[in-house]
């Protein structure tokens, strides 16, 4: 089915603009430096995370929230089938560029590492059983554009939506010593970002980024963690046996 794109036309003509929420040069860890296996280890240890009051979404239309959930679920379904290429295709472009800059080989190496994930999981006896998506816990307008129209009036427009979508993944791991299966769950979130007026959603994996990472792209996010609405991150072992 062909995608339908909704284009928003702004009536005001802007002569001078400044985009405030742009990438900074703050030092960051590579977004691809933490492997899936490390995440599972964190889950086994009962890793905590940042918690916040849910549903900080009042200022964002429900239609936008529903689109974010649907897009996150669709990506998760593809990953569940072993298509990790979607993680690269749907990665937030500025986040992807930062990841590639920190790798020798750039975008090509980033793509190779993602494509290698299914084989590495299989070699370690790891398989994904479930990928579930919850209701958004926080949503914001981001990337502020400021300027003046031809009459000299101030113009302020937010260009993107940002939605925190909770996720839950369940894995089956074969213990190399006992050869028994262990079931692990990890809870995290996707930072779903949409350019207003388009149908496309892009993502930043919440387990692979920090608040500092997010603020370097979106400095207009609330300082108060409670107002941010970031979902809980953690996980643990669900059980053993075949």
PDB file of C-alpha atoms in Angstrom:
ATOM      1  CA  UNK A   1       0.000   0.000   0.000  1.00  0.00           C
ATOM      2  CA  UNK A   2       1.346   3.397  -0.914  1.00  0.00           C
ATOM      3  CA  UNK A   3       2.074   5.721   1.995  1.00  0.00           C
ATOM      4  CA  UNK A   4      -0.079   8.813   2.328  1.00  0.00           C
ATOM      5  CA  UNK A   5       1.894  11.856   3.402  1.00  0.00           C
ATOM      6  CA  UNK A   6       0.148  14.763   5.077  1.00  0.00           C
ATOM      7  CA  UNK A   7       1.866  18.050   4.385  1.00  0.00           C
ATOM      8  CA  UNK A   8       1.382  21.003   6.722  1.00  0.00           C
ATOM      9  CA  UNK A   9       1.645  24.370   4.990  1.00  0.00           C
ATOM     10  CA  UNK A  10       2.636  27.383   7.075  1.00  0.00           C
ATOM     11  CA  UNK A  11       1.046  30.642   6.001  1.00  0.00           C
ATOM     12  CA  UNK A  12       3.839  32.816   7.399  1.00  0.00           C
ATOM     13  CA  UNK A  13       6.985  33.413   5.344  1.00  0.00           C
ATOM     14  CA  UNK A  14      10.129  33.454   7.428  1.00  0.00           C
ATOM     15  CA  UNK A  15      13.124  35.501   6.339  1.00  0.00           C
ATOM     16  CA  UNK A  16      15.565  34.837   9.196  1.00  0.00           C
ATOM     17  CA  UNK A  17      15.535  31.614  11.211  1.00  0.00           C
ATOM     18  CA  UNK A  18      17.582  29.912  13.892  1.00  0.00           C
ATOM     19  CA  UNK A  19      17.065  26.247  14.787  1.00  0.00           C
ATOM     20  CA  UNK A  20      17.816  25.976  18.502  1.00  0.00           C
ATOM     21  CA  UNK A  21      17.623  22.246  19.115  1.00  0.00           C
ATOM     22  CA  UNK A  22      20.621  21.187  17.056  1.00  0.00           C
ATOM     23  CA  UNK A  23      23.355  18.666  17.779  1.00  0.00           C
ATOM     24  CA  UNK A  24      26.045  19.839  20.160  1.00  0.00           C
ATOM     25  CA  UNK A  25      29.641  18.672  20.370  1.00  0.00           C
ATOM     26  CA  UNK A  26      29.294  17.285  23.884  1.00  0.00           C
ATOM     27  CA  UNK A  27      31.376  14.135  24.392  1.00  0.00           C
ATOM     28  CA  UNK A  28      29.191  11.039  24.188  1.00  0.00           C
ATOM     29  CA  UNK A  29      29.610   7.304  24.345  1.00  0.00           C
ATOM     30  CA  UNK A  30      29.054   5.524  21.082  1.00  0.00           C
ATOM     31  CA  UNK A  31      25.377   4.505  20.723  1.00  0.00           C
ATOM     32  CA  UNK A  32      26.513   1.169  19.293  1.00  0.00           C
ATOM     33  CA  UNK A  33      29.112   0.382  21.957  1.00  0.00           C
ATOM     34  CA  UNK A  34      26.682  -1.504  24.183  1.00  0.00           C
ATOM     35  CA  UNK A  35      25.738  -4.874  22.809  1.00  0.00           C
ATOM     36  CA  UNK A  36      22.516  -6.784  23.254  1.00  0.00           C
ATOM     37  CA  UNK A  37      24.319  -9.258  25.482  1.00  0.00           C
ATOM     38  CA  UNK A  38      25.329  -6.473  27.829  1.00  0.00           C
ATOM     39  CA  UNK A  39      21.714  -5.396  28.053  1.00  0.00           C
ATOM     40  CA  UNK A  40      20.720  -8.925  28.997  1.00  0.00           C
ATOM     41  CA  UNK A  41      23.383  -8.971  31.714  1.00  0.00           C
ATOM     42  CA  UNK A  42      21.921  -5.757  33.099  1.00  0.00           C
ATOM     43  CA  UNK A  43      18.517  -7.393  33.101  1.00  0.00           C
ATOM     44  CA  UNK A  44      19.839 -10.434  34.960  1.00  0.00           C
ATOM     45  CA  UNK A  45      21.273  -8.161  37.622  1.00  0.00           C
ATOM     46  CA  UNK A  46      17.981  -6.383  37.961  1.00  0.00           C
ATOM     47  CA  UNK A  47      19.205  -3.130  36.467  1.00  0.00           C
ATOM     48  CA  UNK A  48      17.163  -0.131  37.496  1.00  0.00           C
ATOM     49  CA  UNK A  49      16.851   3.022  35.494  1.00  0.00           C
ATOM     50  CA  UNK A  50      15.067   6.329  35.367  1.00  0.00           C
ATOM     51  CA  UNK A  51      11.462   6.362  36.438  1.00  0.00           C
ATOM     52  CA  UNK A  52       8.930   9.113  35.979  1.00  0.00           C
ATOM     53  CA  UNK A  53       5.263   9.739  36.451  1.00  0.00           C
ATOM     54  CA  UNK A  54       3.373   8.430  33.420  1.00  0.00           C
ATOM     55  CA  UNK A  55       1.225  10.230  30.899  1.00  0.00           C
ATOM     56  CA  UNK A  56       3.019  13.572  30.583  1.00  0.00           C
ATOM     57  CA  UNK A  57       1.337  13.866  27.221  1.00  0.00           C
ATOM     58  CA  UNK A  58      -1.424  16.434  27.686  1.00  0.00           C
ATOM     59  CA  UNK A  59      -0.050  18.944  25.162  1.00  0.00           C
ATOM     60  CA  UNK A  60       0.395  16.431  22.335  1.00  0.00           C
ATOM     61  CA  UNK A  61      -2.616  15.310  20.232  1.00  0.00           C
ATOM     62  CA  UNK A  62      -3.792  11.746  20.836  1.00  0.00           C
ATOM     63  CA  UNK A  63      -3.495  11.087  17.112  1.00  0.00           C
ATOM     64  CA  UNK A  64       0.243  11.763  17.353  1.00  0.00           C
ATOM     65  CA  UNK A  65       0.585   9.459  20.378  1.00  0.00           C
ATOM     66  CA  UNK A  66      -1.300   6.675  18.575  1.00  0.00           C
ATOM     67  CA  UNK A  67       0.928   7.047  15.523  1.00  0.00           C
ATOM     68  CA  UNK A  68       4.044   6.795  17.691  1.00  0.00           C
ATOM     69  CA  UNK A  69       2.777   3.596  19.321  1.00  0.00           C
ATOM     70  CA  UNK A  70       1.810   2.048  15.982  1.00  0.00           C
ATOM     71  CA  UNK A  71       5.171   2.886  14.409  1.00  0.00           C
ATOM     72  CA  UNK A  72       7.061   1.482  17.409  1.00  0.00           C
ATOM     73  CA  UNK A  73       4.995  -1.710  17.345  1.00  0.00           C
ATOM     74  CA  UNK A  74       5.608  -2.162  13.614  1.00  0.00           C
ATOM     75  CA  UNK A  75       9.359  -1.803  14.070  1.00  0.00           C
ATOM     76  CA  UNK A  76       9.275  -4.267  16.979  1.00  0.00           C
ATOM     77  CA  UNK A  77       7.411  -6.838  14.896  1.00  0.00           C
ATOM     78  CA  UNK A  78      10.108  -6.643  12.233  1.00  0.00           C
ATOM     79  CA  UNK A  79      12.888  -7.022  14.798  1.00  0.00           C
ATOM     80  CA  UNK A  80      11.048  -9.996  16.280  1.00  0.00           C
ATOM     81  CA  UNK A  81      11.272 -11.616  12.837  1.00  0.00           C
ATOM     82  CA  UNK A  82      15.034 -11.073  12.843  1.00  0.00           C
ATOM     83  CA  UNK A  83      15.086  -8.000  10.614  1.00  0.00           C
ATOM     84  CA  UNK A  84      17.546  -5.793  12.494  1.00  0.00           C
ATOM     85  CA  UNK A  85      18.141  -3.715   9.383  1.00  0.00           C
ATOM     86  CA  UNK A  86      14.986  -1.831  10.328  1.00  0.00           C
ATOM     87  CA  UNK A  87      16.839  -0.534  13.384  1.00  0.00           C
ATOM     88  CA  UNK A  88      19.196   1.285  11.017  1.00  0.00           C
ATOM     89  CA  UNK A  89      16.552   2.370   8.517  1.00  0.00           C
ATOM     90  CA  UNK A  90      14.353   3.833  11.265  1.00  0.00           C
ATOM     91  CA  UNK A  91      17.157   5.279  13.403  1.00  0.00           C
ATOM     92  CA  UNK A  92      16.798   9.002  14.095  1.00  0.00           C
ATOM     93  CA  UNK A  93      19.086  10.566  11.441  1.00  0.00           C
ATOM     94  CA  UNK A  94      21.119  12.814  13.748  1.00  0.00           C
ATOM     95  CA  UNK A  95      21.607   9.923  16.187  1.00  0.00           C
ATOM     96  CA  UNK A  96      22.621   7.669  13.295  1.00  0.00           C
ATOM     97  CA  UNK A  97      25.171  10.212  12.075  1.00  0.00           C
ATOM     98  CA  UNK A  98      26.686  10.468  15.541  1.00  0.00           C
ATOM     99  CA  UNK A  99      26.912   6.679  15.803  1.00  0.00           C
ATOM    100  CA  UNK A 100      28.569   6.396  12.385  1.00  0.00           C
ATOM    101  CA  UNK A 101      31.128   9.110  13.171  1.00  0.00           C
ATOM    102  CA  UNK A 102      32.412   7.058  16.081  1.00  0.00           C
ATOM    103  CA  UNK A 103      33.003   3.975  13.984  1.00  0.00           C
ATOM    104  CA  UNK A 104      35.826   3.326  11.558  1.00  0.00           C
ATOM    105  CA  UNK A 105      33.886   2.593   8.410  1.00  0.00           C
ATOM    106  CA  UNK A 106      31.008   4.927   9.260  1.00  0.00           C
ATOM    107  CA  UNK A 107      27.531   4.024   8.044  1.00  0.00           C
ATOM    108  CA  UNK A 108      28.764   0.836   6.362  1.00  0.00           C
ATOM    109  CA  UNK A 109      30.228  -0.501   9.610  1.00  0.00           C
ATOM    110  CA  UNK A 110      27.137   0.511  11.548  1.00  0.00           C
ATOM    111  CA  UNK A 111      24.942  -1.399   9.105  1.00  0.00           C
ATOM    112  CA  UNK A 112      27.237  -4.443   9.273  1.00  0.00           C
ATOM    113  CA  UNK A 113      27.077  -4.574  13.066  1.00  0.00           C
ATOM    114  CA  UNK A 114      23.305  -4.425  13.093  1.00  0.00           C
ATOM    115  CA  UNK A 115      23.018  -7.076  10.404  1.00  0.00           C
ATOM    116  CA  UNK A 116      25.315  -9.349  12.421  1.00  0.00           C
ATOM    117  CA  UNK A 117      23.059  -9.289  15.499  1.00  0.00           C
ATOM    118  CA  UNK A 118      20.837 -12.296  14.545  1.00  0.00           C
ATOM    119  CA  UNK A 119      23.866 -14.534  13.891  1.00  0.00           C
ATOM    120  CA  UNK A 120      25.550 -13.454  17.120  1.00  0.00           C
ATOM    121  CA  UNK A 121      22.377 -14.072  19.092  1.00  0.00           C
ATOM    122  CA  UNK A 122      22.029 -17.538  17.571  1.00  0.00           C
ATOM    123  CA  UNK A 123      25.655 -18.389  18.352  1.00  0.00           C
ATOM    124  CA  UNK A 124      25.086 -17.401  21.986  1.00  0.00           C
ATOM    125  CA  UNK A 125      21.850 -19.368  22.229  1.00  0.00           C
ATOM    126  CA  UNK A 126      19.688 -16.249  22.452  1.00  0.00           C
ATOM    127  CA  UNK A 127      16.314 -15.822  20.777  1.00  0.00           C
ATOM    128  CA  UNK A 128      13.729 -13.079  21.119  1.00  0.00           C
ATOM    129  CA  UNK A 129      10.285 -14.360  22.062  1.00  0.00           C
ATOM    130  CA  UNK A 130       8.231 -11.204  22.483  1.00  0.00           C
ATOM    131  CA  UNK A 131       8.357  -7.491  21.836  1.00  0.00           C
ATOM    132  CA  UNK A 132       5.552  -5.508  23.427  1.00  0.00           C
ATOM    133  CA  UNK A 133       4.708  -1.811  23.316  1.00  0.00           C
ATOM    134  CA  UNK A 134       2.944   0.206  26.007  1.00  0.00           C
ATOM    135  CA  UNK A 135       1.168   3.547  26.104  1.00  0.00           C
ATOM    136  CA  UNK A 136       3.330   6.700  25.911  1.00  0.00           C
ATOM    137  CA  UNK A 137       4.507   8.101  29.235  1.00  0.00           C
ATOM    138  CA  UNK A 138       5.772  11.425  27.929  1.00  0.00           C
ATOM    139  CA  UNK A 139       5.544  13.518  24.783  1.00  0.00           C
ATOM    140  CA  UNK A 140       6.939  16.892  23.765  1.00  0.00           C
ATOM    141  CA  UNK A 141       7.345  19.352  20.925  1.00  0.00           C
ATOM    142  CA  UNK A 142      11.033  19.680  20.076  1.00  0.00           C
ATOM    143  CA  UNK A 143      13.441  21.398  17.663  1.00  0.00           C
ATOM    144  CA  UNK A 144      12.425  25.023  18.057  1.00  0.00           C
ATOM    145  CA  UNK A 145      12.704  27.255  15.037  1.00  0.00           C
ATOM    146  CA  UNK A 146      12.745  30.978  15.705  1.00  0.00           C
ATOM    147  CA  UNK A 147      12.706  33.781  13.198  1.00  0.00           C
ATOM    148  CA  UNK A 148      10.912  36.822  11.920  1.00  0.00           C
ATOM    149  CA  UNK A 149       8.381  37.234   9.171  1.00  0.00           C
ATOM    150  CA  UNK A 150       8.535  39.992   6.542  1.00  0.00           C
ATOM    151  CA  UNK A 151       6.714  42.342   8.870  1.00  0.00           C
ATOM    152  CA  UNK A 152       9.347  41.871  11.532  1.00  0.00           C
ATOM    153  CA  UNK A 153       7.105  39.869  13.840  1.00  0.00           C
ATOM    154  CA  UNK A 154       8.631  37.074  15.907  1.00  0.00           C
ATOM    155  CA  UNK A 155       7.833  33.558  14.694  1.00  0.00           C
ATOM    156  CA  UNK A 156       8.303  30.465  16.882  1.00  0.00           C
ATOM    157  CA  UNK A 157       7.559  26.975  15.567  1.00  0.00           C
ATOM    158  CA  UNK A 158       8.357  23.514  16.896  1.00  0.00           C
ATOM    159  CA  UNK A 159       9.299  21.253  14.025  1.00  0.00           C
ATOM    160  CA  UNK A 160       9.182  17.746  15.559  1.00  0.00           C
ATOM    161  CA  UNK A 161       7.180  15.568  17.936  1.00  0.00           C
ATOM    162  CA  UNK A 162       9.041  13.433  20.477  1.00  0.00           C
ATOM    163  CA  UNK A 163       7.238  10.588  22.252  1.00  0.00           C
ATOM    164  CA  UNK A 164       8.556   8.189  24.907  1.00  0.00           C
ATOM    165  CA  UNK A 165       7.083   4.753  24.139  1.00  0.00           C
ATOM    166  CA  UNK A 166       7.651   1.990  26.759  1.00  0.00           C
ATOM    167  CA  UNK A 167       8.738  -1.418  25.468  1.00  0.00           C
ATOM    168  CA  UNK A 168       9.094  -4.881  26.906  1.00  0.00           C
ATOM    169  CA  UNK A 169      11.155  -7.642  25.294  1.00  0.00           C
ATOM    170  CA  UNK A 170      11.366 -11.286  26.325  1.00  0.00           C
ATOM    171  CA  UNK A 171      14.341 -13.511  25.447  1.00  0.00           C
ATOM    172  CA  UNK A 172      15.183 -17.180  25.731  1.00  0.00           C
ATOM    173  CA  UNK A 173      18.803 -17.914  26.590  1.00  0.00           C
ATOM    174  CA  UNK A 174      20.438 -21.345  26.679  1.00  0.00           C
ATOM    175  CA  UNK A 175      22.753 -21.569  29.673  1.00  0.00           C
ATOM    176  CA  UNK A 176      26.113 -22.769  28.239  1.00  0.00           C
ATOM    177  CA  UNK A 177      26.865 -24.810  31.371  1.00  0.00           C
ATOM    178  CA  UNK A 178      23.549 -26.466  32.193  1.00  0.00           C
ATOM    179  CA  UNK A 179      22.084 -26.329  28.648  1.00  0.00           C
ATOM    180  CA  UNK A 180      18.827 -25.277  30.292  1.00  0.00           C
ATOM    181  CA  UNK A 181      16.763 -22.438  28.933  1.00  0.00           C
ATOM    182  CA  UNK A 182      16.409 -19.197  30.855  1.00  0.00           C
ATOM    183  CA  UNK A 183      13.762 -16.597  30.097  1.00  0.00           C
ATOM    184  CA  UNK A 184      14.759 -12.972  30.511  1.00  0.00           C
ATOM    185  CA  UNK A 185      12.721  -9.803  30.197  1.00  0.00           C
ATOM    186  CA  UNK A 186      14.019  -6.312  29.587  1.00  0.00           C
ATOM    187  CA  UNK A 187      11.939  -3.181  29.960  1.00  0.00           C
ATOM    188  CA  UNK A 188      12.975  -0.040  28.160  1.00  0.00           C
ATOM    189  CA  UNK A 189      11.623   2.501  25.725  1.00  0.00           C
ATOM    190  CA  UNK A 190      11.918   3.970  22.297  1.00  0.00           C
ATOM    191  CA  UNK A 191      12.285   7.684  21.748  1.00  0.00           C
ATOM    192  CA  UNK A 192       9.960   8.082  18.765  1.00  0.00           C
ATOM    193  CA  UNK A 193      10.496  11.266  16.740  1.00  0.00           C
ATOM    194  CA  UNK A 194       8.367  12.613  13.920  1.00  0.00           C
ATOM    195  CA  UNK A 195       8.934  15.606  11.686  1.00  0.00           C
ATOM    196  CA  UNK A 196       5.624  17.474  11.767  1.00  0.00           C
ATOM    197  CA  UNK A 197       3.716  17.218   8.516  1.00  0.00           C
ATOM    198  CA  UNK A 198       5.202  13.839   7.578  1.00  0.00           C
ATOM    199  CA  UNK A 199       4.125  10.245   8.156  1.00  0.00           C
ATOM    200  CA  UNK A 200       7.592   8.903   9.033  1.00  0.00           C
ATOM    201  CA  UNK A 201       8.744   8.062  12.564  1.00  0.00           C
ATOM    202  CA  UNK A 202      12.362   7.567  13.605  1.00  0.00           C
ATOM    203  CA  UNK A 203      13.769   6.137  16.808  1.00  0.00           C
ATOM    204  CA  UNK A 204      16.460   6.320  19.449  1.00  0.00           C
ATOM    205  CA  UNK A 205      16.736   3.202  21.635  1.00  0.00           C
ATOM    206  CA  UNK A 206      16.220   4.410  25.197  1.00  0.00           C
ATOM    207  CA  UNK A 207      18.475   1.729  26.654  1.00  0.00           C
ATOM    208  CA  UNK A 208      21.398   2.976  24.577  1.00  0.00           C
ATOM    209  CA  UNK A 209      21.138   6.674  25.319  1.00  0.00           C
ATOM    210  CA  UNK A 210      21.291   8.930  28.341  1.00  0.00           C
ATOM    211  CA  UNK A 211      19.419  12.073  29.274  1.00  0.00           C
ATOM    212  CA  UNK A 212      22.578  13.974  28.322  1.00  0.00           C
ATOM    213  CA  UNK A 213      22.389  12.380  24.868  1.00  0.00           C
ATOM    214  CA  UNK A 214      18.786  13.481  24.475  1.00  0.00           C
ATOM    215  CA  UNK A 215      19.448  16.998  25.703  1.00  0.00           C
ATOM    216  CA  UNK A 216      22.322  17.378  23.249  1.00  0.00           C
ATOM    217  CA  UNK A 217      19.783  16.945  20.448  1.00  0.00           C
ATOM    218  CA  UNK A 218      16.755  18.440  22.177  1.00  0.00           C
ATOM    219  CA  UNK A 219      17.916  21.035  24.741  1.00  0.00           C
ATOM    220  CA  UNK A 220      14.360  22.350  25.081  1.00  0.00           C
ATOM    221  CA  UNK A 221      13.210  19.212  26.935  1.00  0.00           C
ATOM    222  CA  UNK A 222      11.978  19.880  30.503  1.00  0.00           C
ATOM    223  CA  UNK A 223      14.656  19.954  33.176  1.00  0.00           C
ATOM    224  CA  UNK A 224      12.321  18.285  35.669  1.00  0.00           C
ATOM    225  CA  UNK A 225      12.559  14.500  35.283  1.00  0.00           C
ATOM    226  CA  UNK A 226       8.940  14.155  36.341  1.00  0.00           C
ATOM    227  CA  UNK A 227       7.840  16.404  33.487  1.00  0.00           C
ATOM    228  CA  UNK A 228       9.986  14.471  31.011  1.00  0.00           C
ATOM    229  CA  UNK A 229       7.932  11.313  31.462  1.00  0.00           C
ATOM    230  CA  UNK A 230      10.726   8.845  30.721  1.00  0.00           C
ATOM    231  CA  UNK A 231       9.602   5.182  31.164  1.00  0.00           C
ATOM    232  CA  UNK A 232      11.241   2.803  33.602  1.00  0.00           C
ATOM    233  CA  UNK A 233      14.225   0.756  32.453  1.00  0.00           C
ATOM    234  CA  UNK A 234      15.088  -2.627  33.973  1.00  0.00           C
ATOM    235  CA  UNK A 235      14.474  -6.315  33.601  1.00  0.00           C
ATOM    236  CA  UNK A 236      15.043  -9.658  35.238  1.00  0.00           C
ATOM    237  CA  UNK A 237      14.825 -13.412  34.955  1.00  0.00           C
ATOM    238  CA  UNK A 238      11.363 -14.884  34.455  1.00  0.00           C
ATOM    239  CA  UNK A 239      12.172 -18.568  34.879  1.00  0.00           C
ATOM    240  CA  UNK A 240      14.240 -21.569  33.872  1.00  0.00           C
ATOM    241  CA  UNK A 241      13.670 -24.829  32.108  1.00  0.00           C
ATOM    242  CA  UNK A 242      13.022 -25.974  28.569  1.00  0.00           C
TER     243      UNK A 242
END
